[in-house]
Structures are given as structure tokens and as C-alpha cells.
Coordinates of C-alpha atoms and ligand atoms in Angstrom, one line a residue:
M1 CA 15.4 -8.0 -21.0
R2 CA 11.7 -8.2 -21.3
V3 CA 10.0 -10.3 -18.6
L4 CA 6.4 -10.8 -17.7
M5 CA 5.4 -12.4 -14.4
V6 CA 2.6 -14.8 -13.7
A7 CA 2.0 -15.6 -10.0
P8 CA -0.8 -16.0 -7.4
P9 CA -1.3 -13.0 -5.1
G10 CA 1.3 -13.1 -2.3
A11 CA 3.9 -15.0 -4.2
G12 CA 6.2 -12.0 -4.3
K13 CA 5.6 -10.5 -7.8
G14 CA 5.9 -6.9 -6.5
T15 CA 9.1 -7.6 -4.6
Q16 CA 10.8 -9.8 -7.3
G17 CA 9.6 -7.5 -10.1
A18 CA 11.2 -4.5 -8.4
L19 CA 14.5 -6.4 -7.8
I20 CA 14.6 -7.5 -11.5
A21 CA 13.8 -4.0 -12.7
A22 CA 16.5 -2.4 -10.5
H23 CA 19.1 -5.1 -11.4
F24 CA 18.7 -4.7 -15.2
G25 CA 17.8 -1.0 -15.1
I26 CA 14.4 -1.5 -16.8
P27 CA 10.9 -0.2 -15.9
H28 CA 8.7 -2.1 -13.5
I29 CA 5.2 -2.0 -14.8
A30 CA 2.8 -3.2 -12.0
T31 CA -0.8 -3.0 -13.0
G32 CA -2.1 -3.4 -9.4
E33 CA 0.1 -0.5 -8.3
L34 CA -1.0 1.7 -11.2
L35 CA -4.6 1.0 -10.4
R36 CA -4.2 1.6 -6.7
D37 CA -2.5 4.9 -7.5
H38 CA -5.5 5.9 -9.6
V39 CA -7.8 5.0 -6.7
A40 CA -5.7 6.9 -4.2
R41 CA -5.7 10.0 -6.5
R42 CA -9.4 9.6 -7.0
T43 CA -9.0 10.0 -10.8
A44 CA -12.0 9.1 -13.0
L45 CA -10.4 5.7 -13.8
G46 CA -9.7 5.2 -10.0
L47 CA -13.3 5.8 -9.1
A48 CA -14.4 3.4 -11.9
V49 CA -12.2 0.6 -10.8
Q50 CA -12.2 0.9 -7.0
E51 CA -15.0 -1.6 -6.4
Y52 CA -13.3 -4.3 -8.5
L53 CA -10.1 -3.9 -6.4
D54 CA -12.0 -3.9 -3.1
R55 CA -13.9 -7.1 -4.1
G56 CA -10.8 -8.9 -5.5
E57 CA -12.3 -9.0 -9.0
L58 CA -10.5 -8.3 -12.2
V59 CA -11.1 -4.8 -13.7
P60 CA -12.3 -4.9 -17.3
D61 CA -9.6 -6.1 -19.7
Q62 CA -9.7 -3.0 -21.9
V63 CA -9.0 -0.7 -19.0
V64 CA -5.8 -2.6 -18.1
L65 CA -4.8 -3.1 -21.7
D66 CA -4.9 0.6 -22.5
M67 CA -2.9 1.4 -19.4
V68 CA -0.3 -1.3 -20.3
R69 CA 0.0 -0.2 -23.9
E70 CA 0.9 3.3 -22.7
A71 CA 3.5 1.9 -20.3
V72 CA 5.0 -0.4 -22.9
V73 CA 5.3 2.5 -25.4
A74 CA 7.1 4.5 -22.6
A75 CA 9.3 1.4 -21.9
R76 CA 10.3 1.2 -25.6
A77 CA 11.3 4.9 -25.5
A78 CA 13.3 4.2 -22.3
G79 CA 15.5 1.5 -23.9
G80 CA 13.2 -1.5 -24.7
G81 CA 13.2 -3.6 -21.6
Y82 CA 10.4 -4.1 -19.0
V83 CA 9.1 -6.2 -16.2
L84 CA 5.4 -6.6 -16.4
D85 CA 3.8 -7.5 -13.1
G86 CA 0.2 -8.4 -12.8
V87 CA -0.7 -8.7 -16.4
P88 CA -1.8 -10.8 -18.2
R89 CA -4.4 -12.1 -15.8
N90 CA -6.5 -14.2 -18.2
M91 CA -6.2 -15.7 -21.7
R92 CA -7.9 -12.7 -23.4
Q93 CA -5.3 -10.3 -21.9
A94 CA -2.5 -12.7 -22.8
R95 CA -3.5 -12.7 -26.5
A96 CA -4.2 -8.9 -26.6
L97 CA -0.9 -8.2 -24.9
Y98 CA 0.9 -10.3 -27.4
L99 CA -0.6 -8.4 -30.3
I100 CA 0.3 -5.1 -28.7
A101 CA 3.8 -6.3 -28.1
V102 CA 4.2 -7.6 -31.6
E103 CA 3.0 -4.3 -33.0
L104 CA 5.4 -2.3 -30.8
G105 CA 8.3 -4.8 -31.4
M106 CA 8.3 -5.5 -27.7
T107 CA 7.4 -9.2 -27.2
A108 CA 8.4 -10.8 -23.9
D109 CA 11.6 -12.9 -23.7
V110 CA 10.6 -14.7 -20.6
A111 CA 7.3 -15.5 -18.8
L112 CA 8.4 -15.9 -15.2
H113 CA 6.1 -18.1 -13.1
L114 CA 6.4 -17.7 -9.3
D115 CA 5.1 -21.0 -8.0
A116 CA 3.7 -20.9 -4.5
G117 CA 0.9 -22.8 -2.7
D118 CA -2.4 -21.3 -1.4
A119 CA -1.7 -21.8 2.3
E120 CA 1.7 -20.0 2.1
V121 CA 0.5 -17.1 0.0
T122 CA -2.6 -16.7 2.3
R123 CA -0.3 -16.6 5.3
R124 CA 1.9 -13.9 3.7
L125 CA -1.0 -11.8 2.6
L126 CA -2.6 -11.8 6.0
A127 CA 0.8 -10.8 7.5
R128 CA 1.0 -8.0 4.9
A129 CA -2.5 -6.9 5.8
A130 CA -1.4 -6.0 9.3
L131 CA 1.3 -3.7 7.9
E132 CA -0.2 -2.2 4.7
H133 CA -4.0 -2.1 5.2
R134 CA -4.7 -2.9 1.6
S135 CA -8.5 -3.1 1.1
D136 CA -8.1 -6.5 -0.7
D137 CA -6.0 -8.2 2.0
T138 CA -8.9 -9.6 4.0
A139 CA -9.3 -13.3 4.4
E140 CA -12.5 -13.3 2.3
V141 CA -11.1 -11.2 -0.6
I142 CA -7.8 -13.2 -0.5
A143 CA -9.8 -16.4 -1.0
Q144 CA -11.6 -14.8 -3.9
R145 CA -8.4 -13.5 -5.6
L146 CA -6.8 -17.0 -5.2
A147 CA -9.8 -18.7 -6.7
L148 CA -9.7 -16.3 -9.6
Y149 CA -6.0 -17.0 -10.1
H150 CA -6.6 -20.7 -10.4
E151 CA -9.6 -20.3 -12.6
V152 CA -8.5 -17.7 -15.2
T153 CA -4.8 -16.8 -14.7
A154 CA -3.0 -20.1 -14.1
P155 CA -4.4 -21.6 -17.4
I156 CA -2.3 -19.1 -19.4
L157 CA 0.9 -20.7 -18.2
S158 CA 0.6 -23.5 -20.7
W159 CA 0.3 -20.9 -23.5
Y160 CA 3.8 -19.6 -22.5
R161 CA 5.1 -23.1 -22.1
D162 CA 4.0 -23.8 -25.7
R163 CA 5.8 -20.7 -26.9
G164 CA 8.9 -21.9 -25.2
I165 CA 9.4 -18.9 -22.9
L166 CA 8.0 -20.2 -19.6
V167 CA 10.3 -20.4 -16.6
S168 CA 9.0 -21.6 -13.3
V169 CA 10.6 -20.7 -10.0
D170 CA 9.9 -22.1 -6.5
A171 CA 8.7 -19.0 -4.7
M172 CA 8.0 -20.7 -1.4
R173 CA 11.6 -19.9 -0.2
P174 CA 12.9 -16.7 1.4
V175 CA 13.0 -13.6 -0.8
R176 CA 16.8 -13.6 -1.2
Q177 CA 17.0 -17.2 -2.3
V178 CA 14.2 -16.7 -4.9
S179 CA 15.7 -13.4 -6.2
S180 CA 19.2 -14.8 -6.5
E181 CA 17.9 -17.8 -8.5
I182 CA 15.9 -15.4 -10.8
L183 CA 18.6 -12.9 -11.3
G184 CA 21.3 -15.5 -11.9
A185 CA 19.2 -17.3 -14.4
L186 CA 18.1 -14.1 -16.2
T187 CA 21.7 -13.0 -16.4
R188 CA 22.8 -16.3 -17.9
L189 CA 20.1 -15.7 -20.5
L190 CA 21.3 -12.3 -21.6
P191 CA 23.7 -13.5 -24.3
F192 CA 20.9 -15.4 -25.9
L193 CA 18.8 -12.2 -26.1
D194 CA 21.3 -10.2 -28.2
R195 CA 19.4 -8.9 -31.1
E196 CA 20.7 -7.6 -34.4
P197 CA 20.7 -3.8 -34.6
G198 CA 17.5 -2.6 -36.1
R199 CA 15.7 -5.8 -35.3
A200 CA 15.0 -5.1 -31.7
G201 CA 11.5 -6.5 -31.9
D202 CA 12.3 -10.0 -33.0
P203 CA 11.4 -12.6 -30.5
A204 CA 14.7 -14.1 -29.3
E205 CA 15.8 -17.6 -30.1
L206 CA 15.3 -19.2 -26.7
T207 CA 15.9 -22.9 -27.3
A208 CA 18.6 -22.7 -24.6
L209 CA 16.3 -21.1 -22.1
G210 CA 15.3 -24.3 -20.3
E211 CA 19.0 -25.1 -19.9
A212 CA 19.9 -21.7 -18.6
F213 CA 17.2 -22.2 -15.9
G214 CA 18.3 -25.7 -15.0
A215 CA 15.3 -27.3 -16.9
T216 CA 12.8 -26.0 -14.4
D217 CA 10.1 -26.4 -17.0
A218 CA 8.9 -29.6 -15.5
A219 CA 8.0 -27.8 -12.3
A220 CA 5.8 -25.4 -14.2
G221 CA 2.4 -26.6 -12.8
T222 CA 0.7 -24.6 -10.1
R223 CA 0.5 -25.9 -6.6
G224 CA -2.9 -26.2 -5.0
Ligands
LIG1 P1 -2.2 -7.0 -7.7 O1 -1.5 -5.8 -7.0 O2 -1.5 -7.5 -8.9 O3 -2.5 -8.1 -6.7 O4 -3.6 -6.5 -8.2 C1 -4.6 -5.9 -7.3 C2 -5.9 -5.8 -8.0 O5 -5.8 -4.9 -9.2 C3 -6.5 -7.1 -8.6 O6 -7.1 -7.9 -7.6 C4 -7.4 -6.6 -9.6 O7 -8.6 -6.1 -9.1 C5 -6.6 -5.4 -10.2 N1 -5.8 -5.8 -11.3 C6 -4.4 -5.8 -11.4 N2 -4.0 -6.2 -12.5 C7 -5.0 -6.5 -13.3 C8 -5.2 -7.0 -14.6 N3 -4.2 -7.3 -15.4 N4 -6.5 -7.3 -15.0 C9 -7.6 -7.0 -14.2 N5 -7.4 -6.5 -13.0 C10 -6.2 -6.3 -12.5

């Protein structure tokens, strides 16, 4: 199972990504987490990206793409599945990621869109701020991250819709409801992802995907 997630900050990417990864026994590759880990360890990369994270801006594409390539190579060695969380964030990353995935025989089966409105995700992020003290969970930086999401990340959804792999889920509900819908739908999809031995890299035939997810495609637009 190879899933990539597209969602505004605060929609639950980290939580749902971890649950999907645990359920299917696949690596959870979260670019924000990887970057924050570099910052915490004060590596050269961490020092170079810290300001971007603090300001709620995207770090340069190539930095993320190099990191993701390495993680996808490791995921391939670990069995071939993954949950990508936090990437791609813009159209250039989406195209570059696709080329990397084709080269490695690791193209995504599903682009999972967690759909949630700005007011709700802002409320959640401010609540998280009180607990986790992330440098980018202030009201001002949250607004910046949301603006960036609408401007450069949300437009990539139509690209996945055109490829026939977009699945949109209403993420405004409690975590358990959202996760049971996601896990149930991904599980129903598994039989369609069976690949012939030796052809693990082929994109799966996913014409039944909309059906497996109860034709959620129509709900694929972002909420304002
Ligand atoms: P996240 O944990 O996904 O909310 O990401 C936190 C921060 O890490 C973002 O605000 C960006 O500064 C940076 N970041 C994470 N993923 C990416 C990415 N794919 N491209 C550029 N910057 C990223």
C-alpha cells in the first residue's frame, strides 16, 4: 500500500499517517517530522532550514526531495509500502516526486486528501500549541501556513484527481471516525493493488477506487 497525504496543517496528517502506517505495517515518512528532527539535533541541514519552519514557509524543494528520495529507497527495501505525510507541498514537488517514484518503481496508489476548513484547523493547531510548543503553532504563523496551503498545495489535488488516484475524506470529524473510514476504505482497496510478481512498480489499475471509497471524489474540493 502506497499512500501520499495532502491536507492543510492541523487536519490530522500526522495522526492518520501514523495509524495507516501501523495498520498496514509500512513506513510513515513525515517530512515535517524529519525536518524538525534535524533542527532539534542541530545538524547542518537543521540549521539551514530552521528559519523556514519558524516562519511557516516551505523549505527549498530540493532539500525535501533529497530527503524523501532517501526515505523512499529505504521503504522499497523494507517491503515497498509507504505513507508520505507532508510531501508534495507544491506542483513542482508533485512532478519531481512522481519521477522519483517511477524511477524507483514506487508510484503512489492513493492520494489521500484530508478535507478540513480553516476555522477548525486553526482551532486544533492553537490547542496543540498549548501542549507541544511547536515554533510554528502561533496564530500568525498558522495563518501563513494556511495561506500557503491554499495557494500552492491545494492546486495539486486536481492533478491527482486527473490521475484517478485522489480520495477525499471529511477530516472535520473525530479522529476515530476519520481513521475508521480511511482504514476501511484502504483495506477494501487492497485486492485491487495486487501486482504481478516482478512488476511491483506498475501503477495499479484503480478504476474501482472511487467505488471502494463510496464515490467521495465529488467532495474533493478544499473548504475555505
Ligand atoms: P508539517 O509538519 O507537515 O506541518 O511541516 C512543518 C514545516 O516543515 C512546514 O511549515 C515547512 O516549513 C516544512 N516542510 C514540511 N514538509 C515540507 C515540504 N514537502 N516542502 C517544503 N517544506 C516542508
